[in-house]
Coordinates of C-alpha atoms and ligand atoms in Angstrom, one line a residue:
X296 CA -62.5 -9.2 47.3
X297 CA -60.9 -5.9 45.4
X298 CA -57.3 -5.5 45.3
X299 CA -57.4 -2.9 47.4
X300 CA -58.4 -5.4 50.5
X301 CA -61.7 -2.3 51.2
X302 CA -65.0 -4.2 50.9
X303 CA -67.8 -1.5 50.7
X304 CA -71.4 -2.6 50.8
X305 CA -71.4 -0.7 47.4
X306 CA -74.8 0.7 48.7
X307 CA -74.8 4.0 48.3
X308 CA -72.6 6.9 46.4
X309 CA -69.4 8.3 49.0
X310 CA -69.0 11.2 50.1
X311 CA -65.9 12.4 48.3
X312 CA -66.7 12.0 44.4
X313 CA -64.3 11.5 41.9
X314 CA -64.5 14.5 39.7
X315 CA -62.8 12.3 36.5
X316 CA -63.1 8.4 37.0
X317 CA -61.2 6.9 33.7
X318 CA -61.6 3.0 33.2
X319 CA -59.6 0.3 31.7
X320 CA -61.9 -1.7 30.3
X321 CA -60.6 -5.2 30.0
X322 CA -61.2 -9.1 30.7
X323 CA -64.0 -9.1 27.6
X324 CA -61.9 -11.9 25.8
X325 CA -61.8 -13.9 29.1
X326 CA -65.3 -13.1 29.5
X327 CA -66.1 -14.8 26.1
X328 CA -63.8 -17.8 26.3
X329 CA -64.9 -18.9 29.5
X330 CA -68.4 -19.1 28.0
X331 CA -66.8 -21.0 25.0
X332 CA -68.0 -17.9 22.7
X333 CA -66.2 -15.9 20.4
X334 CA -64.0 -13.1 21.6
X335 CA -66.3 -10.6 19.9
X336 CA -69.5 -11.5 22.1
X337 CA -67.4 -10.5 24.8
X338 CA -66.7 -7.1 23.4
X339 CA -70.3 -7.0 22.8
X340 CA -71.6 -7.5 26.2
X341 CA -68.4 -5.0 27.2
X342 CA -70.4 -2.0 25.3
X343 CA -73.5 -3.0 27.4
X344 CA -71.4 -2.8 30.3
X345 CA -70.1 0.7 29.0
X346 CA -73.5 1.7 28.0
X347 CA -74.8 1.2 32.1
X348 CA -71.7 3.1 33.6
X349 CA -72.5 6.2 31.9
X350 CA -75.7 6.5 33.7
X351 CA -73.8 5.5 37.4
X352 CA -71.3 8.4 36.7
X353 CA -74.5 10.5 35.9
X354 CA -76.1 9.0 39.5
X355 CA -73.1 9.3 41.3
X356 CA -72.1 13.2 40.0
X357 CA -69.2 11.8 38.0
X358 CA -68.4 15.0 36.0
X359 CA -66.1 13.1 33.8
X360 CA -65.6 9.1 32.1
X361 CA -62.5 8.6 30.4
X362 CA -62.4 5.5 29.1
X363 CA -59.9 2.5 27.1
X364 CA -61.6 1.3 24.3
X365 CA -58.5 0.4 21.6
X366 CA -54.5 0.9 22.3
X367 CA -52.2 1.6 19.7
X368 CA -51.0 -1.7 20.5
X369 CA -54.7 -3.1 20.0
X370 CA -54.0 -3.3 16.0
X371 CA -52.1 -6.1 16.8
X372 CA -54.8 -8.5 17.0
X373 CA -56.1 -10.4 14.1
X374 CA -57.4 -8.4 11.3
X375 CA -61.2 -9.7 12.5
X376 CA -61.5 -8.5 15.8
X377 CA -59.7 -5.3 15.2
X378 CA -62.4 -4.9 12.3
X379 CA -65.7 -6.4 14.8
X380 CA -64.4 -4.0 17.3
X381 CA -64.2 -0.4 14.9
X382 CA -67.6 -1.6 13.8
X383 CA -68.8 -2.2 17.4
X384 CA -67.3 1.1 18.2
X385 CA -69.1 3.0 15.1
X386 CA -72.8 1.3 16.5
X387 CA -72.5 2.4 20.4
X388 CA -71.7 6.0 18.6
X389 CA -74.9 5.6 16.5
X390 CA -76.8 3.8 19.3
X391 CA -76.0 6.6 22.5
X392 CA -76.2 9.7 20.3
X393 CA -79.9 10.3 21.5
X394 CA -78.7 9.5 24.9
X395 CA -75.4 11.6 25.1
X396 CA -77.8 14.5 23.9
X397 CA -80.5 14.0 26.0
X398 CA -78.4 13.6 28.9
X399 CA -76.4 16.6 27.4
X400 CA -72.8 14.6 28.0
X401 CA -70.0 15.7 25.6
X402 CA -68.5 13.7 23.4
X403 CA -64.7 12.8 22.5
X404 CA -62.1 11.1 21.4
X405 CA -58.9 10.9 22.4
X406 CA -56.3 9.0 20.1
X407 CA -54.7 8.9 16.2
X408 CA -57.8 9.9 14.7
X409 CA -56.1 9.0 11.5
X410 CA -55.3 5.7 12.0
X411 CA -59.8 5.0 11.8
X412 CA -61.8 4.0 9.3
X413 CA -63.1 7.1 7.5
X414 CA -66.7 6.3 8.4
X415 CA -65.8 6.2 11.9
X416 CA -63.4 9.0 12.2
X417 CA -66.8 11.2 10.4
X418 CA -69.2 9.8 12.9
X419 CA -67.1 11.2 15.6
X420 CA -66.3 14.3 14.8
X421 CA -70.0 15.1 13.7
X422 CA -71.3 13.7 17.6
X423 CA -68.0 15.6 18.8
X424 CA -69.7 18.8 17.3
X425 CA -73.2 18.2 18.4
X426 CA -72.5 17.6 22.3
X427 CA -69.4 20.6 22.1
X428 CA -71.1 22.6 24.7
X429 CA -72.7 20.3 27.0
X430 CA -70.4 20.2 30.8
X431 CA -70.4 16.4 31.4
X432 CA -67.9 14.8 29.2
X433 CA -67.5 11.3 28.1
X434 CA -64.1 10.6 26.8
X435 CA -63.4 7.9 24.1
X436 CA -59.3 6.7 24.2
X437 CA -59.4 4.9 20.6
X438 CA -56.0 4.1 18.7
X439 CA -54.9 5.5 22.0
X440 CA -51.5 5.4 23.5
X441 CA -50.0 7.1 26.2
X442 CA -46.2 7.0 24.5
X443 CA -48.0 8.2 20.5
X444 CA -50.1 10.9 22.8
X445 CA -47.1 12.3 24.5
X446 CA -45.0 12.4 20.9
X447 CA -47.4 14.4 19.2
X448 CA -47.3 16.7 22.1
X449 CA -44.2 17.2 21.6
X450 CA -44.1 18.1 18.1
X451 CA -46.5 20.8 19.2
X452 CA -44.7 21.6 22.2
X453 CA -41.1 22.4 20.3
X454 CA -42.8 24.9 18.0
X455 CA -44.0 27.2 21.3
X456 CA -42.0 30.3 22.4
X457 CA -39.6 29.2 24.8
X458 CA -41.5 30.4 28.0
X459 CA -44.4 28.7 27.9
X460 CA -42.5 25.1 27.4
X461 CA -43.4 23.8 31.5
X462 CA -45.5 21.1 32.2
X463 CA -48.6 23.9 31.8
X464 CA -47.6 24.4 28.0
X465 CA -46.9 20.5 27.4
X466 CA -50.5 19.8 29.0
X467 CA -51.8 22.4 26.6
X468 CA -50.4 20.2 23.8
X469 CA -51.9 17.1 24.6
X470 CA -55.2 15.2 23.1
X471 CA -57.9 17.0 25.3
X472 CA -56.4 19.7 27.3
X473 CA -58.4 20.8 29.1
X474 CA -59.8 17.6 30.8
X475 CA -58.5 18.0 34.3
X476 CA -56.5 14.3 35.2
X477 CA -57.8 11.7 36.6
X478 CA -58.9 11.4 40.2
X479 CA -59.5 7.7 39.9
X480 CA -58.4 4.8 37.3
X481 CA -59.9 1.4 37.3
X482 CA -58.8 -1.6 35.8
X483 CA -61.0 -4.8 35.4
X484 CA -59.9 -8.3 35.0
X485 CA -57.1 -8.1 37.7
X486 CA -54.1 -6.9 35.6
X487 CA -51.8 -4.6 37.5
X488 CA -50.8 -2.5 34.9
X489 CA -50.9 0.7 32.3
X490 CA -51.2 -0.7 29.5
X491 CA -50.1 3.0 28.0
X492 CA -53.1 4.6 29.0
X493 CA -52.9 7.9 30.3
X494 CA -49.3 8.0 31.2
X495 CA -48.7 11.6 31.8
X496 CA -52.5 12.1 33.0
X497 CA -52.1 9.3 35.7
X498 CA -49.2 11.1 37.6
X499 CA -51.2 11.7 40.8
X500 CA -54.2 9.3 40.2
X501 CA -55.5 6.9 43.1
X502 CA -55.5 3.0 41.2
X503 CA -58.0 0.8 41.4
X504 CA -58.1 -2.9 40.1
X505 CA -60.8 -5.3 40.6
X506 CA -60.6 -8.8 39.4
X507 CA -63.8 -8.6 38.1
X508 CA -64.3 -8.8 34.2
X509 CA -65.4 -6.1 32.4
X510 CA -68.3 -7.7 31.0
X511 CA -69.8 -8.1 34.4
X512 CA -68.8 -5.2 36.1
X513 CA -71.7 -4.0 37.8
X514 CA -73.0 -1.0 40.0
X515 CA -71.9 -2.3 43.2
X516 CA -68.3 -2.7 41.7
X517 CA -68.7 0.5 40.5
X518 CA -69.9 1.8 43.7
X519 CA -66.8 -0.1 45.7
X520 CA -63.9 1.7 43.6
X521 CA -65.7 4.9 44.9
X522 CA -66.0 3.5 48.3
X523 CA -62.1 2.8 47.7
X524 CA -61.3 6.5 46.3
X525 CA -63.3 7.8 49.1
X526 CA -61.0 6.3 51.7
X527 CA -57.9 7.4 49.9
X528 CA -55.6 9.8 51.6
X529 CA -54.2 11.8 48.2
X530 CA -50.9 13.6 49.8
X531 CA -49.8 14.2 46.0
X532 CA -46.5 15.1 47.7
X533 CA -47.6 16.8 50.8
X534 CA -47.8 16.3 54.2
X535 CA -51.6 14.9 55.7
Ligands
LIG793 C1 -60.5 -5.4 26.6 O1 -60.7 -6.8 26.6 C2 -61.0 -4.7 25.3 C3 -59.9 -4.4 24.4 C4 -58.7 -4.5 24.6 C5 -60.4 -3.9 23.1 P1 -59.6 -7.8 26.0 O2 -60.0 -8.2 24.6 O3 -58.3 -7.3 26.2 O4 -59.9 -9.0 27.0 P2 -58.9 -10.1 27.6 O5 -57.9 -9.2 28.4 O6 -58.3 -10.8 26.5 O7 -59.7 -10.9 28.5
LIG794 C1 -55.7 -2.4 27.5 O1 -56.0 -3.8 27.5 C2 -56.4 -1.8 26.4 C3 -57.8 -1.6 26.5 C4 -58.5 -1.9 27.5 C5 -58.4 -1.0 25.3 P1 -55.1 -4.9 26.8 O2 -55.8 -6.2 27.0 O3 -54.8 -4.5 25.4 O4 -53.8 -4.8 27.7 P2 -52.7 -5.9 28.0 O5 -52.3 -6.5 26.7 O6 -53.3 -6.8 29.0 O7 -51.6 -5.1 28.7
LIG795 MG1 -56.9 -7.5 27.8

């Protein structure tokens, strides 16, 4: 059952399509402890998960995957998983570069580039270059917060002329600009919160939380938080 209380058959893509579907991927710890493994299996079986949704979007004409891979507040975590996961992250980059260019899906990040290991923060911005003009986008969040994004905006934002500093000119300023927001967020593992993703981005977005863990999220969950969008009435401040 989805938090929603909606229980599609998952069968088949709906109608209305998210345009930019951004996921918060979480529950791999869980995932791993309830299997008695280490915490960085879990991630590991998370990328596999990550690795499948890419080609739903694709299925389901998904123009856009945002998704949550490490929060600001992420670097809390002991110095070995935060190092597994930057390595995990560096492999998927290696391992989907055919794919992202085959399937001709740009790729990029989102985050404090500068808090990355060199080698990482290289890798990205070389795949970043070699995908720059393809129209489906996959979007990375890494060192990622919604507070640190919308501070360095506004260091950008004070230094424009005074009449362009609206919400168009502090949108301008952010990580990717021109990624329209969200239509739909999902959120794994039944938490019903932010966690600092998106925060400015997720004004208007419909929410969707499963309890499902990320590790086995699978197409017909997938399909059901479409289902759900699909049967969402998005006044965004308006009348029906
Ligand atoms: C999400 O899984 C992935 C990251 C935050 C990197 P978690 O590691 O947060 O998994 P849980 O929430 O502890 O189960
Ligand atoms: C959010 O998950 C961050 C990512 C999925 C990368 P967390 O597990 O870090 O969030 P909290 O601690 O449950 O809020
Ligand atoms: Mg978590």
């Amino acid at each position: 059952m989805t938090r929603d209380g909606k229980n599609g058959s998952g069968a088949a893509a709906p109608a209305r399509v998210p345009r930019h579907v951004a996921i918060i991927m979480d529950g791999n710890g869980r995932w791993a402890i309830a299997r008695g493994q280490p915490r960085l299996k879990g991630h590991m079986a998370g990328a596999k998960t990550l690795e499948n949704v890419l080609g739903w979007c694709k299925e389901a004409g998904v123009e856009i995957l945002t998704v949550y891979a490490f929060s600001t507040e992420n670097w809390k975590r002991p110095k070995a998983e935060v190092t597994g996961l930057m390595k995990l992250l560096g492999a998927l980059l290696r391992e989907k570069r055919r794919l992202l260019l085959r399937e001709r899906i740009r790729f990029r990040m989102i985050g404090r580039r500068g808090d990355l290991p060199e080698p990482l923060q290289r890798k990205i911005a070389d795949l970043e270059a070699e995908t720059a003009g393809f129209e489906h986008q996959f979007v990375v969040a890494i060192s990622y917060g919604g507070r640190a994004e919308i501070v360095d905006a506004a260091q950008k934002f004070a230094a424009l002329p005074e009449s362009e500093r609206d919400e168009r000119g502090f949108t301008a300023c952010l990580y990717a600009p021109d990624v329209p927001d969200p239509d739909l967020v999902i959120r794994t593992s039944g938490e019903m919160r932010l966690s600092n993703f998106l925060l400015w981005e997720c004004a208007y977005s419909e929410l969707y939380v499963t309890d499902v863990l990320w590790p086995d999220f699978g197409r017909d969950d997938f399909y059901k938080a479409l289902a759900a969008y699909a049967s969402r009435d998005r006044r965004m401040g308006g009348h029906a």
